mmCIF file of C-alpha atoms in Angstrom:
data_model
loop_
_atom_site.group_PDB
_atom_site.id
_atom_site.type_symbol
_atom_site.label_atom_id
_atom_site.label_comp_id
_atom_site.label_asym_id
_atom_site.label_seq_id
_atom_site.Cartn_x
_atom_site.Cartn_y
_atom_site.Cartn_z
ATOM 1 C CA UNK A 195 -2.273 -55.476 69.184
ATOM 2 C CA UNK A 196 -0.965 -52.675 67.099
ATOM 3 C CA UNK A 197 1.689 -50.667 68.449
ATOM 4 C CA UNK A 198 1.048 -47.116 68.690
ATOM 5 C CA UNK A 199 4.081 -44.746 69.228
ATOM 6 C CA UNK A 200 3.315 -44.373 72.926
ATOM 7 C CA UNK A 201 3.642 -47.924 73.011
ATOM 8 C CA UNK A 202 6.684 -48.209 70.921
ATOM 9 C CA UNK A 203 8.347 -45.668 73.424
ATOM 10 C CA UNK A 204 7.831 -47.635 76.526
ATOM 11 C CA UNK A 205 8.167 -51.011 75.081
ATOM 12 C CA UNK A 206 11.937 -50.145 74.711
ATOM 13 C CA UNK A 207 12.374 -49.716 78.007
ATOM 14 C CA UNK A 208 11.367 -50.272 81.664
ATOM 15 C CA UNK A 209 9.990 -47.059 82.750
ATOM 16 C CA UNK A 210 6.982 -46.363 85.202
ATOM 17 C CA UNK A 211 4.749 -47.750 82.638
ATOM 18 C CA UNK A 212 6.458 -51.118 82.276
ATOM 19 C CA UNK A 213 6.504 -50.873 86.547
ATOM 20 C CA UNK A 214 2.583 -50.399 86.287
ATOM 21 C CA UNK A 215 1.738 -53.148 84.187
ATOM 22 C CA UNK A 216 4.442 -55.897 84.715
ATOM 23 C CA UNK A 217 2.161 -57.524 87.217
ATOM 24 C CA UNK A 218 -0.651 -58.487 83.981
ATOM 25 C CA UNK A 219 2.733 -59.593 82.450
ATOM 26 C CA UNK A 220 3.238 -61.923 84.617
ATOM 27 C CA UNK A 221 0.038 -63.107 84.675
ATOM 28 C CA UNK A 222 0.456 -63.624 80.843
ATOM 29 C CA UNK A 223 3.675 -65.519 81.155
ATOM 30 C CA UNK A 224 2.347 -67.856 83.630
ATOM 31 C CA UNK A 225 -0.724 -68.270 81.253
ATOM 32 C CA UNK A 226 1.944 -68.963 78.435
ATOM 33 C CA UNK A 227 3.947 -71.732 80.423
ATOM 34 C CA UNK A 228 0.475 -73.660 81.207
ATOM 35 C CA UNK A 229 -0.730 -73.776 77.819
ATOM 36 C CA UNK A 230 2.928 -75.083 76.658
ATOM 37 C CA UNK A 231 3.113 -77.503 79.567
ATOM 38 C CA UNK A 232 -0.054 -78.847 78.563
ATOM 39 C CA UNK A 233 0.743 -79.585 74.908
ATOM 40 C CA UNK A 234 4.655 -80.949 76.615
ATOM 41 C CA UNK A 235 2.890 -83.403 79.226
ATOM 42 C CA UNK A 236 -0.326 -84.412 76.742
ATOM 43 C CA UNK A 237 -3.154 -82.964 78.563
ATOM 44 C CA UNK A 238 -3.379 -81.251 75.302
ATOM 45 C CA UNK A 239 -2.818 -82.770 71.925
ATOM 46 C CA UNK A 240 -1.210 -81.246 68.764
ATOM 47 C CA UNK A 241 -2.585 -82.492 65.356
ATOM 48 C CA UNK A 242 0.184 -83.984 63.369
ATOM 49 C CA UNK A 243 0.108 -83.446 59.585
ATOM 50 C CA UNK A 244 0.947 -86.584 57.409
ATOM 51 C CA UNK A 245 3.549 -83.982 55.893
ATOM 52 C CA UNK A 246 6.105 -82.259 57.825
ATOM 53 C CA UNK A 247 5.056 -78.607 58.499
ATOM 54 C CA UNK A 248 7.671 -75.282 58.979
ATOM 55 C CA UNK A 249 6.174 -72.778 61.352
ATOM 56 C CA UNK A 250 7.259 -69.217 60.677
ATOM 57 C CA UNK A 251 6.885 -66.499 63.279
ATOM 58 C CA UNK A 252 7.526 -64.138 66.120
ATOM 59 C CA UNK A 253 7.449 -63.322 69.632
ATOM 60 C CA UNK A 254 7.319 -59.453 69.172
ATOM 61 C CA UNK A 255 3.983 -58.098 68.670
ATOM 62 C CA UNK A 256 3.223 -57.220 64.767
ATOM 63 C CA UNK A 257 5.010 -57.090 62.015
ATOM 64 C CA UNK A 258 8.962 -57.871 62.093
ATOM 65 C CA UNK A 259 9.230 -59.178 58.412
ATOM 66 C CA UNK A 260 7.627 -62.838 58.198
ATOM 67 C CA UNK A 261 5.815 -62.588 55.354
ATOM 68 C CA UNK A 262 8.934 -62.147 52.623
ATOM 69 C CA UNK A 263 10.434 -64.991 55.218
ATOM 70 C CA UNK A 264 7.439 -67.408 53.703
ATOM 71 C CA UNK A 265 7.667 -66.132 50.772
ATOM 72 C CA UNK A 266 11.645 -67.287 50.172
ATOM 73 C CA UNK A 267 10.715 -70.302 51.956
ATOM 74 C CA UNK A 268 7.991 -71.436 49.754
ATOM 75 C CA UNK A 269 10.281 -70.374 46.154
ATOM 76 C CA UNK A 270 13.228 -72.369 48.067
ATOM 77 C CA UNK A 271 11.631 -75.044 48.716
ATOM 78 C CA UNK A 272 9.761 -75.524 45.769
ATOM 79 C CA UNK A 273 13.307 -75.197 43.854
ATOM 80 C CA UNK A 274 15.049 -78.005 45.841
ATOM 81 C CA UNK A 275 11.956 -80.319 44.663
ATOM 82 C CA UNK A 276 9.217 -80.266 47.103
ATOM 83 C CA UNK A 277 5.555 -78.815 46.798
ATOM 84 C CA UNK A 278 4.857 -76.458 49.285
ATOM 85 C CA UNK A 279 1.685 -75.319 50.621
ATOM 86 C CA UNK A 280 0.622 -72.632 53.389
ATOM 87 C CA UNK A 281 -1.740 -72.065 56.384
ATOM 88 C CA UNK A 282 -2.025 -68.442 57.939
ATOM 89 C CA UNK A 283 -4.453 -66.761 59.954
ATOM 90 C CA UNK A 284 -6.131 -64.656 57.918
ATOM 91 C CA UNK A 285 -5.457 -61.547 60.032
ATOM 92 C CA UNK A 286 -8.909 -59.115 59.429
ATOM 93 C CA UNK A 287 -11.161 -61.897 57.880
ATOM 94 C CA UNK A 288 -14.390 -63.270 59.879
ATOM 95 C CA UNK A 289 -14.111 -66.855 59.389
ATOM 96 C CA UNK A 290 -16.309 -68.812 61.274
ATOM 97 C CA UNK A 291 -16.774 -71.779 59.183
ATOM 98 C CA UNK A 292 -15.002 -74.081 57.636
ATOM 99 C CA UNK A 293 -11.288 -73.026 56.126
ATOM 100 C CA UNK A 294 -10.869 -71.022 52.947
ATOM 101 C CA UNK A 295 -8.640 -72.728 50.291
ATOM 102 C CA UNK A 296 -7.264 -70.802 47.065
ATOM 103 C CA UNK A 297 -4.466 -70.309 44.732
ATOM 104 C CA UNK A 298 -3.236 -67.898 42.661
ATOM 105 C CA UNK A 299 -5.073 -64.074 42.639
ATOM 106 C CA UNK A 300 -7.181 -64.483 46.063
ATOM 107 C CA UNK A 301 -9.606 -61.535 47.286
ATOM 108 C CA UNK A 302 -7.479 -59.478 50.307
ATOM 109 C CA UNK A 303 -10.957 -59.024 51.581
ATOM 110 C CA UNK A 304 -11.932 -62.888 51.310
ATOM 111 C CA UNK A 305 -8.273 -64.458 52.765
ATOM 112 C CA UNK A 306 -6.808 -61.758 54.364
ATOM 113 C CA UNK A 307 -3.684 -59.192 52.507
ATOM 114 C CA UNK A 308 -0.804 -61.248 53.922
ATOM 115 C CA UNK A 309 -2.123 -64.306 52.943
ATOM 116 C CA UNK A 310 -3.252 -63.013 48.900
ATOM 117 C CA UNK A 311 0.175 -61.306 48.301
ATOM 118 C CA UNK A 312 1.887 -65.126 49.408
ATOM 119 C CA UNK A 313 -0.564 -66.395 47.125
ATOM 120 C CA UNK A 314 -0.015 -64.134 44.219
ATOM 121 C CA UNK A 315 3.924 -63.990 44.917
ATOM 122 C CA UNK A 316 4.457 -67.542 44.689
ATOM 123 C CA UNK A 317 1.181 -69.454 43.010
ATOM 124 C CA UNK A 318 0.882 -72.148 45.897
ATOM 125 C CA UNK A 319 -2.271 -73.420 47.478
ATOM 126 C CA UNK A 320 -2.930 -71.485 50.817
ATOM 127 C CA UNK A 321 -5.499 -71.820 53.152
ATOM 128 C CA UNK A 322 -6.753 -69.493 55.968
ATOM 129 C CA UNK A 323 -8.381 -69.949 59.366
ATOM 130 C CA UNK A 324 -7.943 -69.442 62.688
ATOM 131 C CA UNK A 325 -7.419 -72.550 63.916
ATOM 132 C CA UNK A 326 -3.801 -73.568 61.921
ATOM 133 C CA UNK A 327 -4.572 -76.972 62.103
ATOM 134 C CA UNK A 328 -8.100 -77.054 60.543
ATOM 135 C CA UNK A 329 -6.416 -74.688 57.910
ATOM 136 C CA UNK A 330 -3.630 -77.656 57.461
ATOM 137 C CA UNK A 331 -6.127 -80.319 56.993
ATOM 138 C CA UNK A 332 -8.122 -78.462 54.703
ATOM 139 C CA UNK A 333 -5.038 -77.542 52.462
ATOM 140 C CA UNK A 334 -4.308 -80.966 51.984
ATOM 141 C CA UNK A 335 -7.629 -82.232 51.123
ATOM 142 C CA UNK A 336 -7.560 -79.540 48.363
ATOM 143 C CA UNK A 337 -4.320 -80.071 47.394
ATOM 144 C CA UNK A 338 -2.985 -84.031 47.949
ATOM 145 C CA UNK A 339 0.284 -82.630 46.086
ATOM 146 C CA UNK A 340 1.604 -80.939 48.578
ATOM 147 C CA UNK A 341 4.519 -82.292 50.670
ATOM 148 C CA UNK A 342 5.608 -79.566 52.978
ATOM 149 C CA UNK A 343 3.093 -76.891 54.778
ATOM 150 C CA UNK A 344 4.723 -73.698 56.106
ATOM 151 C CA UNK A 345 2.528 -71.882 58.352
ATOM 152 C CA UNK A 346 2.893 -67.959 58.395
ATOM 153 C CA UNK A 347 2.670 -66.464 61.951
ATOM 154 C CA UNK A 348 2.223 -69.786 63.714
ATOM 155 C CA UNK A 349 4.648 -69.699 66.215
ATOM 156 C CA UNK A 350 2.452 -69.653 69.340
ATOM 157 C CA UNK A 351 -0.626 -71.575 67.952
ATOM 158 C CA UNK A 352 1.309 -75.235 69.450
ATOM 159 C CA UNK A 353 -1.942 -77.173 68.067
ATOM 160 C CA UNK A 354 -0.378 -77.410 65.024
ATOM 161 C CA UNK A 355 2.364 -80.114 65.520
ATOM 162 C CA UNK A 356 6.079 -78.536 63.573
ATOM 163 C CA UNK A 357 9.062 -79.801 62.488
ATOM 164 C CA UNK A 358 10.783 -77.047 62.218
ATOM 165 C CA UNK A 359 10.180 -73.621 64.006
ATOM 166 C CA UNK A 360 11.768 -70.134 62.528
ATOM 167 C CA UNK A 361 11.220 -66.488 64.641
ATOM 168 C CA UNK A 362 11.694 -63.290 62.555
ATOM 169 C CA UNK A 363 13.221 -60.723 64.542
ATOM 170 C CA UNK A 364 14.055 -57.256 63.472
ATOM 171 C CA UNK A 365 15.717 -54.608 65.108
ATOM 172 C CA UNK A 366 13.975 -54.006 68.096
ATOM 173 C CA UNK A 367 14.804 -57.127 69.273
ATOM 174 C CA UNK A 368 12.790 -58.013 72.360
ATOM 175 C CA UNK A 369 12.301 -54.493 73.708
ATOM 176 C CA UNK A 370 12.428 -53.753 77.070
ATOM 177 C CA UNK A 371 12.116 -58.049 77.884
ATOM 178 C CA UNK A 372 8.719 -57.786 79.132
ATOM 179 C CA UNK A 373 5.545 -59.992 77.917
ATOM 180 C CA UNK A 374 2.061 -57.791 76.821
ATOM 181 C CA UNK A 375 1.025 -55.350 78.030
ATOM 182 C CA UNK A 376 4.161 -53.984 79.954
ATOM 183 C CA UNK A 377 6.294 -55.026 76.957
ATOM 184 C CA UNK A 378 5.859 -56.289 73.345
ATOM 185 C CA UNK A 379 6.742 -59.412 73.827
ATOM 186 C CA UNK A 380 3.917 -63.075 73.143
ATOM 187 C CA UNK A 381 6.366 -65.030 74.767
ATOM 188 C CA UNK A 382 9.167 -64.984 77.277
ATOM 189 C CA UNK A 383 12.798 -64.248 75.505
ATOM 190 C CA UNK A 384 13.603 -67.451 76.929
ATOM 191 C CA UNK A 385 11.490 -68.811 73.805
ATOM 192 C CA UNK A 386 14.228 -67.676 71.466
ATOM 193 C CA UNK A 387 16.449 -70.443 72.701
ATOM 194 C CA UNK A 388 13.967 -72.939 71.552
ATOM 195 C CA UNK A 389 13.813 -72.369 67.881
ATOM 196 C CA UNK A 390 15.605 -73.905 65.418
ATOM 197 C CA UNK A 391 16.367 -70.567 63.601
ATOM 198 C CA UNK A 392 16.438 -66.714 64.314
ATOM 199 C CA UNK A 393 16.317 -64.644 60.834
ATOM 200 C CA UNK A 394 17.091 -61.307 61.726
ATOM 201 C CA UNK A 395 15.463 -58.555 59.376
ATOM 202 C CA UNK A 396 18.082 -55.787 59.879
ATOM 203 C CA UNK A 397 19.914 -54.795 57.244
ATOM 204 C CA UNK A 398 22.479 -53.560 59.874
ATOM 205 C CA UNK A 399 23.201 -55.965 61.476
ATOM 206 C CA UNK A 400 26.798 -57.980 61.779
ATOM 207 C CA UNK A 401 25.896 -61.805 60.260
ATOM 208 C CA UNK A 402 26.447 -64.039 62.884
ATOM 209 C CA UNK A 403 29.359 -66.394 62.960
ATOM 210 C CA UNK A 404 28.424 -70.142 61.466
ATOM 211 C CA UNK A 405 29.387 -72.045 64.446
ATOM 212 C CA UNK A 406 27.628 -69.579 67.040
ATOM 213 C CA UNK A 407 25.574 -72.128 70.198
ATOM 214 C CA UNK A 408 22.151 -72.533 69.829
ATOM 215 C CA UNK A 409 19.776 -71.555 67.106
ATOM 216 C CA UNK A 410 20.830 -70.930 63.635
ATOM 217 C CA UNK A 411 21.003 -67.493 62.986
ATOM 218 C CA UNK A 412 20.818 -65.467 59.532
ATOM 219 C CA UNK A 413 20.444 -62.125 58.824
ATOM 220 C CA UNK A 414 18.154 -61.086 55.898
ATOM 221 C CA UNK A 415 18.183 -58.151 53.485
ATOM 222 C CA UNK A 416 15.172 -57.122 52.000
ATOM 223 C CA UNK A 417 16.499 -56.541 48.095
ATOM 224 C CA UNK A 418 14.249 -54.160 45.800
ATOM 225 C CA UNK A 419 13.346 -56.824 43.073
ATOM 226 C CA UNK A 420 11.880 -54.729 40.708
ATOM 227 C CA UNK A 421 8.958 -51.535 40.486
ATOM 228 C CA UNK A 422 5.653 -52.190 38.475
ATOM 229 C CA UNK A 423 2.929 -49.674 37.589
ATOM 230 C CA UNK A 424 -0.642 -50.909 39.402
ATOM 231 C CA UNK A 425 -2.276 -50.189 36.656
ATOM 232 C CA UNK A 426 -0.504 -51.547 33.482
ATOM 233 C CA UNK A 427 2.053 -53.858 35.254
ATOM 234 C CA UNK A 428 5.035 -51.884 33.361
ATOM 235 C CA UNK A 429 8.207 -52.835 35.150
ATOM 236 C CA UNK A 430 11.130 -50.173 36.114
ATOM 237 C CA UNK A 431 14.101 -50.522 38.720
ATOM 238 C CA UNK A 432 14.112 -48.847 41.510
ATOM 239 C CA UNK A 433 17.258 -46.974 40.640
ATOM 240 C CA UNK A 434 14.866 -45.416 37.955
ATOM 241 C CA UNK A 435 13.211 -43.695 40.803
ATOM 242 C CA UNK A 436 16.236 -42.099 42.611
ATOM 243 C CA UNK A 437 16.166 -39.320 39.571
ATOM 244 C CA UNK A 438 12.189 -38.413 39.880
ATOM 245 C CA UNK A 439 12.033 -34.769 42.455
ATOM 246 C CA UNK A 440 11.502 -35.464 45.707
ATOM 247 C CA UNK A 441 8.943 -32.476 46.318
ATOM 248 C CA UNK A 442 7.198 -34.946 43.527
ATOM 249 C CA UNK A 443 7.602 -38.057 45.075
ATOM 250 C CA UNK A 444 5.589 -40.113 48.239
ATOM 251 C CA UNK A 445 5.183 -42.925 49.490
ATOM 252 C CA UNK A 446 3.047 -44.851 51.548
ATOM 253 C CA UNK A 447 3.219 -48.446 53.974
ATOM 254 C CA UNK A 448 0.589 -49.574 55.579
ATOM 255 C CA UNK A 449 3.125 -52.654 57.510
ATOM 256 C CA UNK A 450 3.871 -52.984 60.206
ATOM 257 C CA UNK A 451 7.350 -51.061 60.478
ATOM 258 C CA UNK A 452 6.606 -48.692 57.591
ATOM 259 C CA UNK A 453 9.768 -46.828 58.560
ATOM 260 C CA UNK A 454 11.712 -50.269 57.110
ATOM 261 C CA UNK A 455 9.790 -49.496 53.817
ATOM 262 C CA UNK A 456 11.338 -45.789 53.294
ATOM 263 C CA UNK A 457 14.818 -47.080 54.812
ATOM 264 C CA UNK A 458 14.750 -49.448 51.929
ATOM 265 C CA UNK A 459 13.745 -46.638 49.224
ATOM 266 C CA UNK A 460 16.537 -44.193 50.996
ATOM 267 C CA UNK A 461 19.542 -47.044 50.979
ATOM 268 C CA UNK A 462 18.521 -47.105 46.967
ATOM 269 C CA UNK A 463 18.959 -43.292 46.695
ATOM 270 C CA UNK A 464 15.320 -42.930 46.551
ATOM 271 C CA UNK A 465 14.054 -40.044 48.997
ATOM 272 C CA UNK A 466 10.327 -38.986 48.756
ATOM 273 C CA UNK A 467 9.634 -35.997 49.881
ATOM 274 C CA UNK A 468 6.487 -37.057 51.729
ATOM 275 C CA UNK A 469 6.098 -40.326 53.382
ATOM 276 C CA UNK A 470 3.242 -41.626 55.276
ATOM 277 C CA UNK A 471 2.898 -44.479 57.455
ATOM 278 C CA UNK A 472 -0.395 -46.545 58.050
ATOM 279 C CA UNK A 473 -1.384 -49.015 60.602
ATOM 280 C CA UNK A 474 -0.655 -52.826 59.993
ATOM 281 C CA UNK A 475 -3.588 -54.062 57.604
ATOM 282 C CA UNK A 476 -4.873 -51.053 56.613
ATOM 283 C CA UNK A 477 -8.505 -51.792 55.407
ATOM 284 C CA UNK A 478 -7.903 -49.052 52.260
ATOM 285 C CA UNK A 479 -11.728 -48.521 52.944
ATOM 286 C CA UNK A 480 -11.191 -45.357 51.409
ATOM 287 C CA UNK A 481 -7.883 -43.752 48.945
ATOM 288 C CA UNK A 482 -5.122 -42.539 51.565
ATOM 289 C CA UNK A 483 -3.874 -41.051 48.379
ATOM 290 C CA UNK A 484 -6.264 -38.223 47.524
ATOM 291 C CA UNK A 485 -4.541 -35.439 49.541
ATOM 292 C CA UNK A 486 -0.701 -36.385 48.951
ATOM 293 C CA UNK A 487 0.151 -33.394 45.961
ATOM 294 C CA UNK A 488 2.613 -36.305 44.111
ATOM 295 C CA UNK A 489 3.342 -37.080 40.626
ATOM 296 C CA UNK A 490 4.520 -40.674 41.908
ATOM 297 C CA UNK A 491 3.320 -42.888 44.793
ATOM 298 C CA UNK A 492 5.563 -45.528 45.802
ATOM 299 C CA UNK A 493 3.713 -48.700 47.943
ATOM 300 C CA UNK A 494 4.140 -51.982 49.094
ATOM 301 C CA UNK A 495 3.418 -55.470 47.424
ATOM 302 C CA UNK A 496 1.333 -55.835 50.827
ATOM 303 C CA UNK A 497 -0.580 -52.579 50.114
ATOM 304 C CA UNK A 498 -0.826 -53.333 46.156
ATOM 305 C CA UNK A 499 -3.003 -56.158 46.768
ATOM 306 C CA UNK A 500 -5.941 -54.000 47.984
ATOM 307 C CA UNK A 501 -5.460 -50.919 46.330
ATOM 308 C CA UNK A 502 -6.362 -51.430 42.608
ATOM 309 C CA UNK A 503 -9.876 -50.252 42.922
ATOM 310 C CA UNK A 504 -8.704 -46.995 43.578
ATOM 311 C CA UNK A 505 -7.508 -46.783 39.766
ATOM 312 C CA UNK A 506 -4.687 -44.095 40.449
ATOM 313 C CA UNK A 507 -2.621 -44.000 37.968
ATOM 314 C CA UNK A 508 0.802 -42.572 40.307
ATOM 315 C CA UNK A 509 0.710 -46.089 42.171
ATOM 316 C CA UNK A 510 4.073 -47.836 41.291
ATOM 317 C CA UNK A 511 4.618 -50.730 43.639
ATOM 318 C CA UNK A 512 7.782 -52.395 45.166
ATOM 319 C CA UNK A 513 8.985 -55.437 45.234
ATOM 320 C CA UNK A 514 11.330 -56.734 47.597
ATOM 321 C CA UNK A 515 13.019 -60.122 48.169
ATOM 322 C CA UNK A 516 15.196 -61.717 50.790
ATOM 323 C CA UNK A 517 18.579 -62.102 50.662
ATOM 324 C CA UNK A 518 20.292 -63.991 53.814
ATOM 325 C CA UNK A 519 23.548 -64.196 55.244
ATOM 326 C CA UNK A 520 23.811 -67.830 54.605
ATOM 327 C CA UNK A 521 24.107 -68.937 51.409
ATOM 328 C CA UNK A 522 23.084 -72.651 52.719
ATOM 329 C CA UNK A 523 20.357 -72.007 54.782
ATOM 330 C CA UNK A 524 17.782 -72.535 52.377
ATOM 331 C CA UNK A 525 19.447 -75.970 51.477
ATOM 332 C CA UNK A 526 19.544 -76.338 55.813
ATOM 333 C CA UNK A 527 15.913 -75.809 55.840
ATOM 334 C CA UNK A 528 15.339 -78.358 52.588
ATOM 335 C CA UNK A 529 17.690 -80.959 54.330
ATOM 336 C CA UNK A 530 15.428 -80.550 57.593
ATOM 337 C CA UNK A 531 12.312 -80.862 55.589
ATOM 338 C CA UNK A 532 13.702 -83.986 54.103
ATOM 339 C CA UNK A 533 14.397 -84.936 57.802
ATOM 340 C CA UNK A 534 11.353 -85.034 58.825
ATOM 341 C CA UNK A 535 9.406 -87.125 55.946
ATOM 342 C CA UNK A 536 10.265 -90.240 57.651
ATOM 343 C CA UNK A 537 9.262 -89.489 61.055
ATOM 344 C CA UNK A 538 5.473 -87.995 59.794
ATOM 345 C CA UNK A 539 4.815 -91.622 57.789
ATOM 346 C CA UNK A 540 5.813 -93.334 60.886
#
């Protein structure tokens, strides 16, 4: 459920339109406590991987940053020694068959734009389905190598049996407290307190101190890595970009907080003169970029991996990377990992 700005105003707060509708949100909060009493009392059963699995998500409807999340997950892990693999949904794709397993440059339109720019970032194995678990088993009869699954945007699908469960938050935080519709929230705020860690994806925001209760919390930074042309791959800084004229200058996001993407190009000194936001997934059925009068077009990673059929030479994309708070927590989420080996072979 996309949210449009009329949403966006009155999920921040509990107006008459959060009144009108809180009585379907309650409906949908009672529908989420059955379904996790069921998997908590075993009238429902969770399939265990032979491998321990990392779930990565949210509880705020859309986009709050989880994919560069997986993405630093899968290079961290991979760096302390394991093999990592990854299940998502395949948000957009029809798949009504069996999983789809790849690796390396995967069609957008085949696995879905999330799941080809994790591919293409990091080079593991990744398969896509609906149902996480059938993705999981696939995955590892592809790819008997790998030791550790991370599942992108798996928090609420509890059929897939985790070890260790992350919730991206950005910030908006939970919005006016209120489950769908009255409110953006999947699940109750209450949730939050269940997770092993909170990453916060707000560059504002005050890191939290080490020995705070609950959770783990980090805050991440997404870093501009570096700029490459679509076309011939050359590679610039973004810096390089803060000199080009504005009135020449756009940029385009079709994620689902674009206004994070052009915060990100104005902290680096970079201010287009024309920026335009598209919905989450954006099909790029057809060029958004025919009618912007620009020299230069800055976009996404996400939006790079379905836009080279368009052949427009102004495309430079940008590439960002996530920086936490923590310096350990990627060695807290390794030592988990490691944690957890022993209890999956029992």
């Amino acid at each position: 459920m996309a949210a449009t700005p009329f949403l966006a105003r009155h999920w921040a707060r509990r107006g008459w339109f959060a009144r009108l509708l809180s009585p379907l949100s309650a409906l949908a909060a009672r529908a989420v406590a059955r379904k996790r009493a069921a998997f908590r009392d075993g009238r429902r059963e969770a399939w265990r991987a032979p491998v321990p699995v990392v779930v990565v998500g949210n509880i705020y409807v859309g986009g709050t940053g989880k994919t560069p999340v997986v993405i630093a997950l899968v290079e961290g892990l991979r760096a302390r020694g394991f093999t990592p693999g990854v299940v998502s949904r395949g948000y957009g794709v029809k798949i009504a068959g069996a999983p789809r397993v790849g690796q390396g440059r995967l069609d957008a339109a085949a696995f879905g734009d999330e799941p080809a720019l994790i591919a293409a970032a990091t080079g593991a194995p990744i398969a896509v389905h609906p149902r996480r678990a059938q993705a999981g088993a696939a995955l590892l009869a592809a790819h008997p190598e790998v030791d550790v699954i991370v599942s992108d945007d798996g928090l609420q699908h509890l059929a897939l049996a985790r070890d260790v469960e992350l919730v991206v938050q950005d910030a908006r935080g939970v919005g006016n407290g209120l489950m769908l519709p009255a409110g953006p929230l999947r699940e109750p705020p209450a949730r939050l307190a269940e997770v092993d860690a909170i990453v916060i994806n707000d560059a504002q925001a005050e890191a939290p101190p080490a020995d705070a209760a609950g959770p783990r919390r980090v805050v991440m930074r997404l870093v501009p890595a570096q700029v490459t042309h679509l076309g011939t791959g050359e590679a610039r800084t973004l810096a390089d970009f803060a000199g080009v004229d504005p009135a020449r200058l756009a940029a385009v996001a079709g994620i689902g907080h674009p206004a994070r993407f052009f915060a990100t190009l104005a902290a680096a000194g970079v201010r287009p003169a024309t920026t335009l936001g598209l919905p989450d997934h954006y099909g790029y059925a057809r060029s958004p970029f025919v009618d912007l009068a620009a020299d230069t077009i800055l976009i996404t990673a996400k939006d790079a991996i379905k836009c080279a059929a368009f052949d427009d030479p102004r495309l430079w994309v940008v590439h960002v990377g996530a920086q936490f708070s923590d310096p350990g927590f990627l060695d807290w989420i390794a030592a988990r990992v490691q944690a957890a080996r022993p209890r999956r072979a029992a």
